mmCIF file of C-alpha atoms in Angstrom:
data_model
loop_
_atom_site.group_PDB
_atom_site.id
_atom_site.type_symbol
_atom_site.label_atom_id
_atom_site.label_comp_id
_atom_site.label_asym_id
_atom_site.label_seq_id
_atom_site.Cartn_x
_atom_site.Cartn_y
_atom_site.Cartn_z
ATOM 1 C CA MET A 683 9.366 106.303 89.991
ATOM 2 C CA THR A 684 9.578 108.487 86.900
ATOM 3 C CA GLN A 685 13.113 108.874 85.648
ATOM 4 C CA GLN A 686 14.350 112.062 84.014
ATOM 5 C CA ASN A 687 15.966 111.956 80.595
ATOM 6 C CA LEU A 688 19.373 110.313 80.815
ATOM 7 C CA THR A 689 21.962 112.457 79.077
ATOM 8 C CA ALA A 690 25.627 111.686 78.661
ATOM 9 C CA GLU A 691 26.375 114.397 81.227
ATOM 10 C CA LEU A 692 24.071 112.818 83.796
ATOM 11 C CA PHE A 693 25.488 109.377 83.068
ATOM 12 C CA LEU A 694 28.968 110.654 83.959
ATOM 13 C CA LYS A 695 27.624 111.755 87.333
ATOM 14 C CA ILE A 696 26.040 108.398 88.157
ATOM 15 C CA ALA A 697 28.642 106.028 86.680
ATOM 16 C CA ASP A 698 31.112 104.318 89.008
ATOM 17 C CA HIS A 699 34.052 103.923 86.612
ATOM 18 C CA THR A 700 35.372 100.530 87.629
ATOM 19 C CA LEU A 701 38.682 98.667 87.795
ATOM 20 C CA LEU A 702 38.340 95.430 89.769
ATOM 21 C CA ALA A 703 40.454 93.076 87.664
ATOM 22 C CA PRO A 704 42.596 90.742 89.794
ATOM 23 C CA GLY A 705 46.298 91.333 89.351
ATOM 24 C CA THR A 706 46.040 95.046 88.604
ATOM 25 C CA THR A 707 49.451 96.688 88.975
ATOM 26 C CA PRO A 708 50.130 100.146 90.447
ATOM 27 C CA ALA A 709 51.065 101.375 86.966
ATOM 28 C CA GLU A 710 47.765 100.104 85.566
ATOM 29 C CA LEU A 711 45.907 101.813 88.395
ATOM 30 C CA ASP A 712 47.682 105.099 87.686
ATOM 31 C CA ALA A 713 46.782 104.876 84.001
ATOM 32 C CA PHE A 714 43.175 104.074 84.885
ATOM 33 C CA LEU A 715 42.918 107.096 87.176
ATOM 34 C CA VAL A 716 44.399 109.410 84.537
ATOM 35 C CA THR A 717 41.872 108.122 82.020
ATOM 36 C CA ALA A 718 39.060 108.573 84.552
ATOM 37 C CA ALA A 719 40.057 112.202 84.989
ATOM 38 C CA ASP A 720 40.139 112.693 81.218
ATOM 39 C CA ILE A 721 36.664 111.153 80.861
ATOM 40 C CA GLY A 722 35.319 113.333 83.650
ATOM 41 C CA VAL A 723 33.687 110.702 85.863
ATOM 42 C CA VAL A 724 32.685 111.655 89.395
ATOM 43 C CA ARG A 725 33.610 108.283 90.962
ATOM 44 C CA VAL A 726 36.041 105.448 90.482
ATOM 45 C CA CYS A 727 35.620 101.970 91.937
ATOM 46 C CA VAL A 728 38.810 100.034 92.643
ATOM 47 C CA SER A 729 39.935 97.058 94.700
ATOM 48 C CA PRO A 730 40.714 97.794 98.364
ATOM 49 C CA ALA A 731 44.318 96.593 98.133
ATOM 50 C CA LEU A 732 44.964 99.386 95.612
ATOM 51 C CA LEU A 733 44.187 102.031 98.228
ATOM 52 C CA PRO A 734 45.166 104.630 99.195
ATOM 53 C CA ALA A 735 45.313 106.188 95.751
ATOM 54 C CA ASP A 736 45.321 109.601 94.140
ATOM 55 C CA ALA A 737 41.945 109.643 92.423
ATOM 56 C CA GLN A 738 42.655 113.062 90.881
ATOM 57 C CA GLY A 739 39.559 114.646 92.365
ATOM 58 C CA ALA A 740 37.184 111.721 91.870
ATOM 59 C CA GLU A 741 35.451 110.036 94.784
ATOM 60 C CA ILE A 742 36.734 106.560 95.616
ATOM 61 C CA VAL A 743 34.447 103.540 95.829
ATOM 62 C CA THR A 744 35.770 100.178 96.953
ATOM 63 C CA VAL A 745 34.444 96.685 97.603
ATOM 64 C CA VAL A 746 34.370 94.413 100.647
ATOM 65 C CA GLY A 747 33.623 90.700 100.842
ATOM 66 C CA PHE A 748 34.402 90.651 97.141
ATOM 67 C CA PRO A 749 33.513 88.833 94.994
ATOM 68 C CA SER A 750 31.936 85.803 96.723
ATOM 69 C CA GLY A 751 30.480 87.397 99.844
ATOM 70 C CA ALA A 752 31.316 84.176 101.699
ATOM 71 C CA HIS A 753 33.335 85.919 104.380
ATOM 72 C CA HIS A 754 32.701 86.159 108.092
ATOM 73 C CA THR A 755 30.932 89.356 109.069
ATOM 74 C CA GLU A 756 33.922 90.335 111.195
ATOM 75 C CA VAL A 757 36.153 90.125 108.129
ATOM 76 C CA LYS A 758 33.847 92.369 106.105
ATOM 77 C CA VAL A 759 33.782 94.847 108.967
ATOM 78 C CA ALA A 760 37.584 94.835 109.194
ATOM 79 C CA GLU A 761 37.846 95.352 105.437
ATOM 80 C CA THR A 762 35.449 98.261 105.699
ATOM 81 C CA VAL A 763 37.341 99.928 108.528
ATOM 82 C CA ARG A 764 40.609 99.611 106.598
ATOM 83 C CA ALA A 765 39.005 100.880 103.374
ATOM 84 C CA VAL A 766 37.634 103.955 105.109
ATOM 85 C CA ALA A 767 41.049 104.642 106.667
ATOM 86 C CA ASP A 768 42.582 104.312 103.205
ATOM 87 C CA GLY A 769 40.297 106.964 101.744
ATOM 88 C CA ALA A 770 37.248 105.107 100.418
ATOM 89 C CA GLN A 771 34.155 107.320 100.325
ATOM 90 C CA GLU A 772 31.663 104.640 99.300
ATOM 91 C CA ILE A 773 31.550 100.943 100.188
ATOM 92 C CA ASP A 774 30.073 98.212 97.962
ATOM 93 C CA MET A 775 29.692 95.093 100.112
ATOM 94 C CA VAL A 776 28.817 91.624 98.827
ATOM 95 C CA VAL A 777 26.047 90.033 100.849
ATOM 96 C CA ASN A 778 26.366 86.464 102.115
ATOM 97 C CA ARG A 779 24.353 84.723 99.403
ATOM 98 C CA GLY A 780 24.102 81.525 101.380
ATOM 99 C CA LEU A 781 22.197 83.358 104.093
ATOM 100 C CA VAL A 782 19.949 84.906 101.458
ATOM 101 C CA ARG A 783 19.186 81.566 99.802
ATOM 102 C CA ALA A 784 18.473 80.030 103.211
ATOM 103 C CA GLY A 785 16.005 82.806 103.998
ATOM 104 C CA ARG A 786 17.910 83.785 107.146
ATOM 105 C CA TRP A 787 16.820 87.387 106.876
ATOM 106 C CA ALA A 788 17.707 88.417 110.420
ATOM 107 C CA ASP A 789 21.281 87.228 109.811
ATOM 108 C CA VAL A 790 21.439 88.967 106.432
ATOM 109 C CA GLU A 791 20.259 92.194 108.028
ATOM 110 C CA ALA A 792 22.709 91.842 110.919
ATOM 111 C CA GLU A 793 25.661 91.411 108.566
ATOM 112 C CA ILE A 794 24.731 94.460 106.532
ATOM 113 C CA ARG A 795 24.088 96.494 109.670
ATOM 114 C CA ALA A 796 27.548 95.636 111.002
ATOM 115 C CA VAL A 797 29.168 96.970 107.835
ATOM 116 C CA ARG A 798 26.832 99.978 107.942
ATOM 117 C CA GLU A 799 28.075 100.815 111.420
ATOM 118 C CA ALA A 800 31.683 100.511 110.244
ATOM 119 C CA CYS A 801 31.194 103.189 107.566
ATOM 120 C CA GLN A 802 28.778 105.613 109.168
ATOM 121 C CA GLY A 803 28.348 108.781 107.116
ATOM 122 C CA LEU A 804 29.479 107.106 103.893
ATOM 123 C CA VAL A 805 27.399 105.578 101.113
ATOM 124 C CA LEU A 806 26.855 101.832 101.507
ATOM 125 C CA LYS A 807 25.745 99.659 98.597
ATOM 126 C CA VAL A 808 24.774 96.003 99.045
ATOM 127 C CA ILE A 809 25.615 93.646 96.175
ATOM 128 C CA ILE A 810 23.055 90.842 96.081
ATOM 129 C CA GLU A 811 24.203 88.952 92.917
ATOM 130 C CA SER A 812 20.701 89.092 91.486
ATOM 131 C CA ALA A 813 21.342 86.740 88.543
ATOM 132 C CA ALA A 814 21.953 83.908 91.004
ATOM 133 C CA LEU A 815 18.792 84.542 93.064
ATOM 134 C CA SER A 816 15.087 83.890 92.677
ATOM 135 C CA ASP A 817 12.684 86.814 92.611
ATOM 136 C CA ASP A 818 11.653 86.137 96.202
ATOM 137 C CA GLU A 819 15.305 86.079 97.259
ATOM 138 C CA ILE A 820 15.972 89.365 95.450
ATOM 139 C CA VAL A 821 13.045 90.991 97.232
ATOM 140 C CA GLY A 822 14.120 89.597 100.599
ATOM 141 C CA ALA A 823 17.716 90.749 100.156
ATOM 142 C CA CYS A 824 16.563 94.240 99.193
ATOM 143 C CA ARG A 825 14.285 94.452 102.219
ATOM 144 C CA ALA A 826 17.094 93.327 104.519
ATOM 145 C CA ALA A 827 19.440 95.923 103.019
ATOM 146 C CA GLU A 828 16.893 98.663 103.570
ATOM 147 C CA ALA A 829 16.176 97.559 107.146
ATOM 148 C CA ALA A 830 19.928 97.566 107.889
ATOM 149 C CA GLY A 831 20.361 101.144 106.694
ATOM 150 C CA ALA A 832 22.015 100.674 103.308
ATOM 151 C CA ASP A 833 21.830 103.459 100.730
ATOM 152 C CA PHE A 834 21.776 101.302 97.573
ATOM 153 C CA VAL A 835 21.129 97.775 96.466
ATOM 154 C CA LYS A 836 23.367 96.590 93.646
ATOM 155 C CA THR A 837 22.760 93.829 91.120
ATOM 156 C CA SER A 838 26.098 92.113 90.655
ATOM 157 C CA THR A 839 29.811 91.810 91.209
ATOM 158 C CA GLY A 840 30.361 91.217 87.506
ATOM 159 C CA PHE A 841 32.340 88.066 88.350
ATOM 160 C CA ASP A 842 29.642 85.448 88.911
ATOM 161 C CA PRO A 843 28.993 82.893 86.144
ATOM 162 C CA ALA A 844 25.238 83.355 86.655
ATOM 163 C CA GLY A 845 25.535 86.712 84.898
ATOM 164 C CA GLY A 846 25.309 90.415 85.594
ATOM 165 C CA ALA A 847 22.618 93.064 85.509
ATOM 166 C CA SER A 848 19.248 92.477 83.874
ATOM 167 C CA VAL A 849 16.260 94.701 83.234
ATOM 168 C CA HIS A 850 14.049 92.282 85.141
ATOM 169 C CA ALA A 851 16.212 92.312 88.268
ATOM 170 C CA VAL A 852 16.649 96.079 88.242
ATOM 171 C CA ARG A 853 12.922 96.627 87.833
ATOM 172 C CA LEU A 854 12.157 94.232 90.701
ATOM 173 C CA MET A 855 14.748 95.848 92.942
ATOM 174 C CA ALA A 856 13.498 99.340 92.125
ATOM 175 C CA VAL A 857 9.904 98.402 92.878
ATOM 176 C CA THR A 858 10.974 96.817 96.174
ATOM 177 C CA VAL A 859 12.996 99.769 97.496
ATOM 178 C CA GLY A 860 11.009 102.552 95.834
ATOM 179 C CA ASP A 861 12.550 105.995 96.214
ATOM 180 C CA ARG A 862 14.027 105.089 99.577
ATOM 181 C CA LEU A 863 17.216 103.446 98.249
ATOM 182 C CA GLY A 864 19.161 103.730 95.038
ATOM 183 C CA VAL A 865 19.638 100.827 92.639
ATOM 184 C CA LYS A 866 23.078 100.253 91.148
ATOM 185 C CA ALA A 867 23.200 98.163 87.982
ATOM 186 C CA SER A 868 26.520 96.472 87.280
ATOM 187 C CA GLY A 869 27.967 93.544 85.397
ATOM 188 C CA GLY A 870 28.010 93.174 81.613
ATOM 189 C CA ILE A 871 26.867 96.726 80.846
ATOM 190 C CA ARG A 872 28.834 97.693 77.759
ATOM 191 C CA THR A 873 26.577 99.819 75.549
ATOM 192 C CA ALA A 874 24.616 103.039 75.788
ATOM 193 C CA THR A 875 21.527 101.042 74.852
ATOM 194 C CA ALA A 876 21.978 98.781 77.877
ATOM 195 C CA VAL A 877 22.451 101.794 80.126
ATOM 196 C CA ARG A 878 19.242 103.384 78.859
ATOM 197 C CA GLU A 879 17.270 100.146 79.281
ATOM 198 C CA LEU A 880 18.434 99.767 82.864
ATOM 199 C CA TRP A 881 17.795 103.434 83.595
ATOM 200 C CA ALA A 882 14.238 103.059 82.326
ATOM 201 C CA ALA A 883 13.848 100.006 84.583
ATOM 202 C CA GLY A 884 14.827 102.044 87.638
ATOM 203 C CA ALA A 885 18.635 102.025 87.931
ATOM 204 C CA THR A 886 20.023 105.161 89.546
ATOM 205 C CA ARG A 887 23.727 104.277 89.502
ATOM 206 C CA PHE A 888 25.895 102.198 87.161
ATOM 207 C CA GLY A 889 29.054 100.154 87.623
ATOM 208 C CA VAL A 890 30.921 100.108 84.319
ATOM 209 C CA SER A 891 34.479 99.659 83.130
ATOM 210 C CA GLY A 892 33.910 100.603 79.474
ATOM 211 C CA THR A 893 32.747 104.103 80.311
ATOM 212 C CA ALA A 894 34.597 105.806 77.475
ATOM 213 C CA ALA A 895 33.249 103.341 74.903
ATOM 214 C CA ILE A 896 29.696 103.836 76.172
ATOM 215 C CA LEU A 897 30.040 107.592 75.880
ATOM 216 C CA ALA A 898 31.610 107.329 72.417
ATOM 217 C CA GLU A 899 28.507 105.654 71.014
ATOM 218 C CA TRP A 900 25.982 107.538 73.158
ATOM 219 C CA ASP A 901 24.227 109.186 70.216
ATOM 220 C CA ALA A 902 24.783 106.339 67.752
ATOM 221 C CA PRO A 903 21.828 104.217 66.579
ATOM 222 C CA ALA A 904 21.006 101.421 69.020
ATOM 223 C CA THR A 905 22.405 98.022 68.079
ATOM 224 C CA LEU A 906 21.947 94.560 69.568
ATOM 225 C CA ASN A 907 24.520 91.851 69.932
ATOM 226 C CA GLU A 908 24.213 88.546 68.141
ATOM 227 C CA ALA A 909 22.052 87.097 70.909
ATOM 228 C CA GLY A 910 19.502 89.852 70.423
ATOM 229 C CA SER A 911 20.374 91.618 73.665
ATOM 230 C CA SER A 912 22.103 94.872 74.436
ATOM 231 C CA PHE A 913 23.851 93.228 77.412
ATOM 232 C CA ASP A 914 27.188 91.444 77.465
ATOM 233 C CA SER A 915 27.468 88.149 79.327
ATOM 234 C CA GLY A 916 30.978 88.979 80.489
ATOM 235 C CA THR A 917 32.197 90.746 83.623
ATOM 236 C CA TYR A 918 32.876 94.407 84.248
#
């Protein structure tokens, strides 16, 4: 897939401006949403317990089965139903990684399909925690997500010690799903350089918390961190 030029304006349209820190207070949420409106993002991604919320015109994304994914399917479905009732317009679910690693693809697909049915008409993204999977597991998880009717596959929660998004994982995911699904890159994306690298690899959506900082250095010369990478090893 050939990607168009990624401008700052387009980035704002495809960035899920994210606040998933445990312990977030209502006052911190309000401040985050005001800042999101000032930045001009189209979507905000917040924890389900913070909903309902006044997103000041932005679409609301929330997470289910977060961050481990080690929840019963029925629990993820219940979370989804509640999130939709509370105003979520997109759902980012964490897949059961144990099922993925065991190669139980029918069970992986069934779990995703159950959540899909609980949020019909809304965008569903499946978080596979790519840094903790082998290439074959990444491909299998992406195929299961597509078969179950998901709209996106997503690299990471941003909370796993294995790491966040990588160019390799995004490229593999993009090749696997083609133009049929979107690919959301998330976890440790803190620079405009990282965003551009992931975009070139096939990312079509981004989960980022440092959106304003990324935009502030959008036209600055590219720089690498001390490890020689434009990615941060930390979380969102």
